[in-house]
Every structure is written in structure tokens, then in C-alpha cells.
Amino acid sequence: VDLSILDVQQIFGRAGRPQFDTSGDATLITSHDAMARYLDKLVRSTPIESNFIKQLADHMNAEVVGGTVTNIQEAIEWLRYTYLHVRMCRNPLAYGVGASQLETDPTLRGRCEELITEAARLLDERKMVRYNQQSGNLAVTNFGRVASHFYIRNQSVATFNEMIGKRKSPTDADLCHIMCCADEFENIRVRAEELDEVDRIKKETCPIKTLAPVEEFSGKCNVLLQAYISRARVNSFTLISDTNYIASNAGRVARALFEMCLKNGRASAALKFLRLAKSIDHRIWWFQSPLRHFESELKKNVYVALEDQKVASEDGYSTLDRAISLLDMEPNEVGQLCHCFRDGELIQKFVRFLPRVEVTCTVHPITKGTLRFHIQLDPIFDWSGRFHGGAEGFWLWVEDCDNDRTYHNEYILFSRRNHPESTALELVIPVFDPLPQQYFIRIVSDSWVGCEALIPVSFRHILLDGLSSPTYHTSLFDLTPLPIKALSDPDYEQLYERRFDVFNPIQTQLFHILYHSDSPVLLGAPTGSGKTTVAELALLRMKKINPKGKCVYIAPLKSLARERLNEWRKRLGSSPLKWKVLELSGDTSHDTHTLNNSDVLICTPEKWDLISRGWRGVSSDLNSSSASNGKKFVREVGLLIIDEIHLLGEERGAVLEAIVSRTRFISRYVKAEQQNDLKQGEKLPEMTRIMGLSTALANPYDLADWIGIDTVGYGVEAKRGLYNFRPSVRPVPMVVHIQGFPGRHYCPRMATMNKPCYAAIKDLSPTKPAMIFVASRRQTRLTALDLISYAAAEENPRPFLHCDDDYIEAVAETLNDKVLRHTISFGIGLHHAGLTSRDREKVETLYLEGHIQVLIATATLAWGVNLPAHLVIVKGTEFFDGKLSRYVDYPVTDVLQMMGRAGRPQFDKEGVAVIMCEESKKNFLKKFLYEPFPVESCLGERMCETINAEVSIGTINSFSDAIGYLRWTFYARRVKLNPSYYGATDFIAGENDSMNKILSDEDIESFFLHVVEETMDKLKEHNCVTVNKTEGTDCIVEATPLGRAASNFYLNHQTPKQMRQGTRSLKSILAQHAPEVKSGGRSIEKNSIFDEKCVQRVNSITRFSPEHEIYTFAVAKILYELSFTHEFNELPVRHNEEDLNLELSKSLPWGHDLSKVTWWTKKKTSSGKNMLDIMLDPHTKCFLLLQAFCFKTNLPISDYINDMRSVVEQIPRLLAAMQYVALEDKASAGSFDLFSCFPIVRQLFSAASAWSAGSVDSLNGMKVLNLTVDKELKKASNFHNGFIDLEYQLDSSEIKTFNSKIEKGGLSVSFVLGTMTGGYLLNQSSLTFPDAKKGKVSKKLRIDFDWNSAEVNGGPDNALVLLRVLHDFASGKDFEVVISLKPSTQK
């Protein structure tokens, strides 16, 4: 082939040296035929023409994958930017454009369309894009994406499609041949003089059969590739050059083929291509020992001795197992086996470096055709930075060997920072009838040759027979809508007359059972069906029949509870009804009187669970928790409404289950109790009516039966109260679009969704309101900024703003958030928890009034605020789980809740929802969006807490009681129907070698007994219960103080034991280092606090100020122990927050581990643990956040503010629990100082300014009146009980330090009584002044104590005790009083 003129000119350009020559000489020697052509082109230069048409299809595919081109019109516009278009306009004949065509189409748009359409058809034919000829849309496919990422030509993809499709079970030889047929290797020439050497190489170094003759390019490529991997010596220079070319491209092609086969579900082909790709990268065959990775460290005979002599066995390769087996030998045995007698330990060291993962899998049936795999992956190898770098990747897929199909694949990354932490996966896998014997989980290292494992997952004990019942759906009748006059009560009618005139079809169909009966009701209906009004009708019925009855409304989220509270306070709390509506959540507290007089209580599940535990009136000795306030009104609850009851199957579902089960138990108990008191002929009052509201359910019978609806019988009463409407039954119909997006990594994938978001708004809702749901606050910001940039590229840069610029600018100036101020001016609002409540309200108002068209919100808004839109876009179906430190999928119920915001009943004829998800999730969402999973019980995950609570309140006193309690639960119903999901079949199979297809009642009972025994063992281990055996198999169970603490204060069952260990260690330190009590110090005039009657009893009064550094340590230690309880296990530590935690710890006075305040010991030396690993611990972050709150330290990012708020909210409850736990062994040394520190911690969290030890404030407004000391003889003993009586008076007009938060709950004062020596606690008590604002208020108090203990440790005269008065609401007001024990009278 002749050189091109450009090459000739380039060579001629070298003639002449600019520094030395004035001219250069060039000589051209060529044939006579070519001379004239070269001379002509040298004299008359020709333009450079484009060759883009040849590769047009490949480049267009790349643009489709990148998102630049989504349809033919965009492709034409893209082509007009190329050099090809420039040359076509200048030289049309060279590109096939005739004169007539140029005349009719001077811009050549038609020719561009022909080229693009031809390329699109070609790509569509080769399965690289999906081309819709009618609409002109282009959609990316897996093959196209892989070809773009690995730079594979479309001709190669066509070859691969054809050749792989012909072979059902391809061998290694087949796949090597397919790869070598790629178009990328077409340039390899076969030369006659090389054939002898190629034949020699083939014979000597090719372990895999070559299917093509060496005279063809594919045969030659195959031989040279195998020679390269085998490290064979090649002599010919041309063959060396060809080998290097093949080696540089083969790895890329093999990786592309691996991903194509994996995404196409071909298990064996994917595995073999991945093996081949790794072999090319490392020049190690997959059937050779993986120890060859350490060739530079080990002698050759080590791995030669371990390698199998049978080459490329099709039955699999055992070289990894053979290497791992060396760890079971002694080092000298290893050395002998490998012929390296001194290197046995060294060889074992390198074997431990081989990446291996231990896989544990449990299978839970969901439906008859769907299984859920819970997979735990534990890396079981030693990490070496030299060999493993910063991360190790593995491919995991689930395969069915019978069909050679993969049903799921995932890329797993283990990082050096988190090593050796395990990773958990939850996969939904299809199964087919008949149920196969087993599936396999295969895990393969992405880079290490030979490191792979195959784990069988047996289905032998899986029972699917109970899952075959069809879903029950209620038909929506064509009824005449009922007018609101049907309520027959003017007061009730006023609630609705301004909102609507008639009830909607669902409300009409349910009206009779809601308003004219007291049957339990379960309503499953789509979001936006008017379920709130349905709940109100049941409430109106209950108040009509029983005006003193109470309604409890359980909302799954605090935001939803707040919304319901605001709405019902306006409507139900105003005239004419004037009902008292209260909210009970972690943020609120009400006294018993207020609760007893309320009409409607709106609670979060956890709060009502805690309160309802006190229905028997059980209370603690200490300041009782809310649990003890429940006795009176819990029994008066006439209606329990549970909103979103389908969340029973989510993480917090166990709490809902405990609530309903306990409510039904209380109802039966009260009914039986009142039956005995009734006179003959009197009717029993109705039991508590339970009402569940949900989206459409897959297993409504189970839920209905559980809440008390008859689902078994026949006739009129059967299924009365059960309504499960189809998802399609909506007041406003909805169109759903599901779009899949590629990309392994979360953030880049989210970025590729922004342009389709903008396009969706412009196409589907150009003028109507649109809402975009994202997973994080950061995504709200990034999405908004991208939408603004896309809009700026068009004619109207503010298409989403529907008000005057001056108005929106004025509103923007009132907002606090900088990003929101910017986005709101373009008509795009943000809504997330990081905004102030005022900013959120402003955004909601602007959106509802139509001033801004687009609202970008975090997913919690779907549950919280009722802001319907015409278009809803769910941008990504994953969120970052701080507990697991990775992205996990939203439950389908959450996605449905977000979609439910689409469609405004008053304005739209239909709503539109667009779901943007990761490509592999698309089919899953298509299938299960409208065929939801059955609701399964989560009680098993909280079994310890649930059983412990019932033991503490007296419901459960034995194992048989516990089994009886379980029968009330939803858990019991689901165990019978789906035993494999809960492990019942595995347990029964373990007990009996053979197992029937259906479990008997005896099997279920034995499983329940096993669950109860297992639970009681765990509770016993953590000292929550004591178990005493009785005659027979039953056991008596009693609660311990730690168990009661867990129940009363709503703790994890492991937390009280943690607290006890923490307080005991702190007491021992205080006993050693606490300062002695001295009569000196900051003395106070007795008359300034005590009246004259008290002065004779008071020895001295001094200020109590925790300025001694041991008290600083004690306060820090208490908060440190609270931070490390199980309650904060799930505090999120987000990506890169470990660096922020490290910086924050440097600026805080106590550090991350108390090392800065442990002054009596030497500084701790480093334990060898990486400091960043410590900062990744959620408990460390919690401790840092508590310090930041106490010392008013600036936090690095806004996320920390919300994290700190959630942490600080829990401290009062946990502190009270710790104080309760510490009372268990109050007689030990150090207890007095320990209990003096609890009020100091409370002061920390109530003070408006940063805490400083030793602050002093005025004691004005505080008086102790009528202090007396006396004793009495204990019955039948020689010991005395002592008691101190006093009256404490507060004058709020003289107390300046008030805090608004404390003011709401009243002012609390703690009294701690201790011995003069030894630091023993005699007793402690507290007074609360809820009406402190009235001026002078006083309360009486008696403190009992052991007189003999006080005398023994009473100082020199055995006659003194020490009373500390500590004010929880402010620091600097505390004092301690030395009181004489000399009694005025003897009893």
C-alpha cells in the first residue's frame, strides 16, 4: 500500500535545520506509476476528508450511553457539530450527496438523518441500542453500554452475539476462539514465514485446544495469546510485535465479554471469560496455583509442587483448596511438601494473603415464586497493603447450574479501612415450579487468579405450600356518593362542609361499618384514597357512643404525627367539638391529669408501646418513666387507629405488633374483669376497636385475623371489616414510567438522572407542579443546580417560576439557607430536615400557592407533609444506610408512598409518576410495584425486648405464658403459613430427620418453645430475668431490676448491663479520688436558706461546686458510657465523616476516649488501632456530638446538627435509666458522689450557655423550712430507720436563670443524702415544681435512710450526714448541708 501524501509531507518536513540551513533537500524514490500522483499532490494540496462515517455507529453508541443523544433529532444535532458535517457541506459529492439533493436540502439535514437512521438500525440489529422507529427514541442496552466502556467495535459485538448464541454450554476452547474472532484482531496478518514457529508454539505451550487453523487470523491470535499467558519464548520479531498487540487488547475484550455474558445471565460463560481476563492480566493460568502471585517472594518449586498435573479439567479447579489446605499442616510439614524445608511459615503467611470470603446464606420464602436471600460475607484473609492495595473487589452471583442462568449479580468491594468487617446483602431471587434442589452462590475475586468459591444453597427445607393462596381484593361498588348529611349531626357535618359535599367512593362503601358499627376494620387502599377521612368517621362513631372514650392514632413518623396534630387541632380542637388533641412523641411530655382528660392522642409507635406497658400500673421506685402514667387512660382507649399498618413488615414493625397484640390482650382482660362486676342483664361495654390503614396488601387475611376480623367463617359476618382495594382504585388515575440507569457507583448514576428529570418535567408537566424525591440533602442541592443549568440553556431561564421577580426576591431574602435562596429565585424549592422549620413552611406555602413549580425533597416528605403534585419523580430508589455503611434499596412501600403524591384530586384527571432506578432493579419494580410482597412479621428481631417488657409488667410469668402471648401475635400467624421464613422448618428438620410438607400444630408449638427458651437465655445472660424450673417442662420467670429498667425506659435488653458496668467502674474511681467533705469551703449563712427551726439541726452549709477535676471526669465518664450503649448503634457515620470526627475531637476538651481528663493515670499509648477506624465508630461520633452540645462547639456540617439533635433527645431518658440501674447497688462506696453527678449532667443539658465546672450563682429564692430528723425502730430487729422531713420553697420571681424548655416541664430539684465518710449513698429523692412560674411554691419531702449505716460512717462523732441539694435546671445554685443526727425524740 502506498504511503499517503500526508505521510510523505510529514517526512519531507524534516529536511532543513532552522538554526543552520537556509533550505532543505528532500528526495522521493518511488515507482513510475505513483510518481505523477505524488508530484500532483505535492504541487496542489488536497483538503483532508473525514473518515467518520466508517465509525459513525460506534461513536453514536457512545453518545447514547453517555446520555447526550436520546433520540434521532438529538443525534442529528450532534452530527452537525462534527468535522464530517463541515466537509459534507464543502465537498458533498465525496460523501454521496448528489446535486439534486444538495439543491433541495442545502443544510444537508436530510443526509444527516439518513446516516443517523442507518447507524441506529445497525445498532438496533446488533442489540447495542433499542431504536423505536415510530418515535425516533434511542435507549441504551447492556451490550451497547459494555461496548462503549471497553471500546469494542459494533462488528465485534455482532460476532459475539452470533457465536455465543450458537453454543449452549461453551467450553474454554470455544470461548477463547470467540474472543480471538473479535474485529479488534482483524489487523493481525498471517505470514508464510511465521507458520513453522506458530506451529511449534501451538504444540509446546498451548494448554487449550485452538478451534481455528493458524492460517486464519483468529487461529494465530489464539496461539499467541496462550503463548503470552504461558510465558513462552517467541523468536520472530514480527510475532513478538503481534503478541504485544494481542496482549494489550485481549484483556479489554475478555472483560467486555465477561460483562456481556454476566448481564445476559450466562453463568458458565461469564465465569470462564473472567478467568481468562485475569489470566491475561497476570500471565497465570486459572488452573495453576494462586501462589504464583507471589513469584517474587517464593521459590518456583513451591507452586509447582501444588499444581495439578491434569491440565484444564472441565470439572473445576482445586488449586486454591490445595493451597488453603497448607494452613491445616505444621510449618515443617508444609516445607517438606513444597521441598522448601525452611520456608514452611513463610509459605503459610502468603497463603493467608490469598483473598477468600466466607459466605453464609439464609433463605426466606416471600411468595411461591420469590425467595429472599440474606447473605453475609466475611473476608477471611490477612490484609497486606503491598499485595491488596486499598481495596479488594469480588464478583458475586446467584446461579442455577441446571439451566446455566444467573438470577442476580453484584460487585462487592472490601476496603482496607473496614477490614475484616463483614458485609450483608439482601437479594430477591425468583424460583420456578417445580422447586429446584438448590441454587449456587459463586464469589470470584476480580483480580486474583484462582481465588473463587462456589457455595450451594439448599432448598430442601423450604416449604412454599402455605404461600399459594390468591390475594383477596375488594371490588369497588358503583354506589351513589353519600352526602355529608348522612352523619346526622350538625357538629360533625361542619367538619366537612367546607372541604367537600359528598364522600368519595371508598368512603361511601365503608360508611356503614365505620359509622354504624364497632367492628374492627382493615382498609388497604392506595395513597390519596381519603383514608384519613375514613379514620375520622370511626373516631366520630366512638365519641358518639362513648363521649369519654379516647382515640389513639399511631403515626409511623414524627413528621406525620405533627401534620396530623396540626390538622386535627384546627378541626377537632376548635368549636363546636373542642376535643383535646395531644401529641405524644420523643419531643413531648404531659402530666397524668392532662392525659386522662384528653380525647385524641397522636403517638409514634415507640411512645405508645412505652405508655401502654403501664396499663397495670407498674411503676419504678425512682422518678417514674412515662410507663407508670398509663394505668387509668390506657384502659379507656375505645379506638386504636394504626396508619400505614403495612410497615409491620419494616424495621419498626415489631413495635406495631407489640402494640396491637397488647391492645387486644388488654381488651379481653378488661372485658373479663368487668364481667364479674356486672349486674345480671347489663351489657358489656365494647372492647377497644382496632383500625388498620394501609396500602393494598398481598396477605390481608392474616392482618385482618390478627386485629380481630373473622376471616374463616361464612355468611354475612365473614370478612366483615376487611377491605383490600386494588392499587388501581385511586380517585385520580396514575400513569407510571420506570426508567433504568446504568452505573455501578451511586453519585455518578444520580448525576446522569438530572437531564432526564428536566426532560420529564418539560414533557409530562410543563406548567403543573412537579415533585422530585431524592435520598439525601446533598442530592436536593445538586439536582436543583443541574435543573437550573439546563433551564439556563433555553430561551426562558426561569420556566419554573410563576410569580413576579420582585416578590420572589423579597421572599428569598427572608430565608436562612443560602442554596435555597438561590434555587427559589428560579422556581425550584428544596425541602429536607436540614432546613429550619420557618424555611420549610415558606417553601410549602410557595409551592401550594403555585409560585414555584418544582419541589425537590428528601423521601421523608412522602410520609410527612401532604403536598400533592401532578408529576412525581422518584430519583433513585436507594439510600445510604449508616448502620450498614452502604446504599440499600427503599422498601417497595416507600416507593408507592412517594408515587402516591402524584395526582391532585381537585385539579388533575390523571397523575404521572416517573421512577428512575438502577438498571438491574427495573424488572423487579415492574413486577412488584403492583404485586406487593406479603407483610411478614419483624417481631423476631425484637423478641428479647418484647418478651422482657411483658415479663416486667406481669403479663408473662412462665414459659407457657410466653407461648400463650406469642399466639396473640401476627408472628404466630405468619409462622404457620410461612414457616421457612422464620426458621421453623430448619428447627423441625434438625429435631427430626424426616419432615412433612406441612407442619403440624405440635411442630409449631415446639418451635415457639424453642424461641421462648432462646429468648429467655439471652435475657438471662444480660441479667434481665431470672428463670426457675418447676415440675414438668415449664419454668417460672421473674423480672430483675435490669429487666424493669429496659422495659420502663424503653432500652435495648443489653443496655442496662452495660450501664451497670459503667456506673460500677465510675464508683470505684470516685471512691478513690473524690475529695473529702470539709466544713470549710464557700460557706453560706444558715439563715439565708434555713428558717430558725432548722438552724439547730444544721451543722454547716457550703456551696457545692463540681470544680474538682474528678467531677469533670465523672460527668465525662457518664456521657461516655451513655454514648457507648446499644441505643446509638445506628447513628449514621457517612462517607468521609471519619475525617470530620477526627478534626472535631481535637477541638473538644474531653477528646474521643476520656484520655484528656484521666489525670491520675499515664496517658494511654496507642493500641495499634487506626485512628480513622475509631472515628468511624458511631459511638465515638455520639460522644463527640454530646461534648459539642455541652460546650457549644461549632459543628463542621449541617448534617451534624440533626445528628446532635437526635442524640441529645435521648439523653434524659438514658440518664434516668442509668440512675435507676445504679440504685441496684447503692450501698457501695462512691455511690454518693455518683448520684451527685447525675443532676450535674442534667444541668449540662438544660443550661443555655456552655458548661463550666465551678460556676457560682445567687441562691436567692430558695428556702428549706421545717427540717426535722428522727428515727424509729424496725420491726423485729435492733436496727433503726431514720428519716429527714423538710419543706422546700422556690420563689421564681427571684430566680433569674430560667430556660424555656425546662419551664414547660417545670423545675426539678434533686436531694442526695450520703454518709460523712466512705462516700456511701443513704438515699436520694427529687421534687418537681410544675407551676414554678406562679411565684412562691413549696413542697414537702421525706427522705428515709438506714440510721445504723449513717452512724457508722458519721464522722468523728458518729452523728453527721451530708445532704446535697442540686438544681437540675441551672448550674451554680447547688449547696450541701451537714446535718446532725441527734434526734429530738425517741420512738
PDB file of C-alpha atoms in Angstrom, residues 758 762 766 787-788 790-809 812 821-828 851-853:
ATOM      1  CA  TYR A 758     -35.573  18.019  33.391  1.00  0.00           C
ATOM      2  CA  LYS A 762     -40.842  19.635  30.324  1.00  0.00           C
ATOM      3  CA  PRO A 766     -44.627  21.715  31.657  1.00  0.00           C
ATOM      4  CA  LEU A 787     -32.045  21.784  36.632  1.00  0.00           C
ATOM      5  CA  ILE A 788     -31.207  25.492  36.772  1.00  0.00           C
ATOM      6  CA  TYR A 790     -30.443  23.038  31.888  1.00  0.00           C
ATOM      7  CA  ALA A 791     -33.113  25.745  32.016  1.00  0.00           C
ATOM      8  CA  ALA A 792     -30.486  28.472  31.517  1.00  0.00           C
ATOM      9  CA  ALA A 793     -29.527  26.918  28.173  1.00  0.00           C
ATOM     10  CA  GLU A 794     -33.039  27.573  26.826  1.00  0.00           C
ATOM     11  CA  GLU A 795     -34.832  30.758  25.860  1.00  0.00           C
ATOM     12  CA  ASN A 796     -36.613  31.140  29.206  1.00  0.00           C
ATOM     13  CA  PRO A 797     -34.098  30.662  32.045  1.00  0.00           C
ATOM     14  CA  ARG A 798     -36.859  30.635  34.694  1.00  0.00           C
ATOM     15  CA  PRO A 799     -39.539  28.313  33.343  1.00  0.00           C
ATOM     16  CA  PHE A 800     -40.495  27.056  36.824  1.00  0.00           C
ATOM     17  CA  LEU A 801     -41.146  30.469  38.375  1.00  0.00           C
ATOM     18  CA  HIS A 802     -44.762  31.642  38.265  1.00  0.00           C
ATOM     19  CA  CYS A 803     -44.679  34.965  40.097  1.00  0.00           C
ATOM     20  CA  ASP A 804     -43.005  38.378  39.882  1.00  0.00           C
ATOM     21  CA  ASP A 805     -39.244  38.529  40.276  1.00  0.00           C
ATOM     22  CA  ASP A 806     -39.560  41.259  42.904  1.00  0.00           C
ATOM     23  CA  TYR A 807     -41.873  39.112  45.020  1.00  0.00           C
ATOM     24  CA  ILE A 808     -39.660  36.026  44.933  1.00  0.00           C
ATOM     25  CA  GLU A 809     -36.538  38.089  45.651  1.00  0.00           C
ATOM     26  CA  ALA A 812     -35.648  34.792  49.239  1.00  0.00           C
ATOM     27  CA  ARG A 821     -32.238  31.440  48.458  1.00  0.00           C
ATOM     28  CA  HIS A 822     -30.554  30.800  45.096  1.00  0.00           C
ATOM     29  CA  THR A 823     -32.823  27.986  43.840  1.00  0.00           C
ATOM     30  CA  ILE A 824     -36.107  29.575  44.952  1.00  0.00           C
ATOM     31  CA  SER A 825     -35.474  32.529  42.632  1.00  0.00           C
ATOM     32  CA  PHE A 826     -35.614  30.060  39.709  1.00  0.00           C
ATOM     33  CA  GLY A 827     -38.879  28.489  40.879  1.00  0.00           C
ATOM     34  CA  ILE A 828     -37.262  25.406  42.466  1.00  0.00           C
ATOM     35  CA  HIS A 851     -45.486  30.442  42.805  1.00  0.00           C
ATOM     36  CA  ILE A 852     -42.837  27.749  42.372  1.00  0.00           C
ATOM     37  CA  GLN A 853     -43.432  24.733  40.154  1.00  0.00           C
TER      38      GLN A 853
END
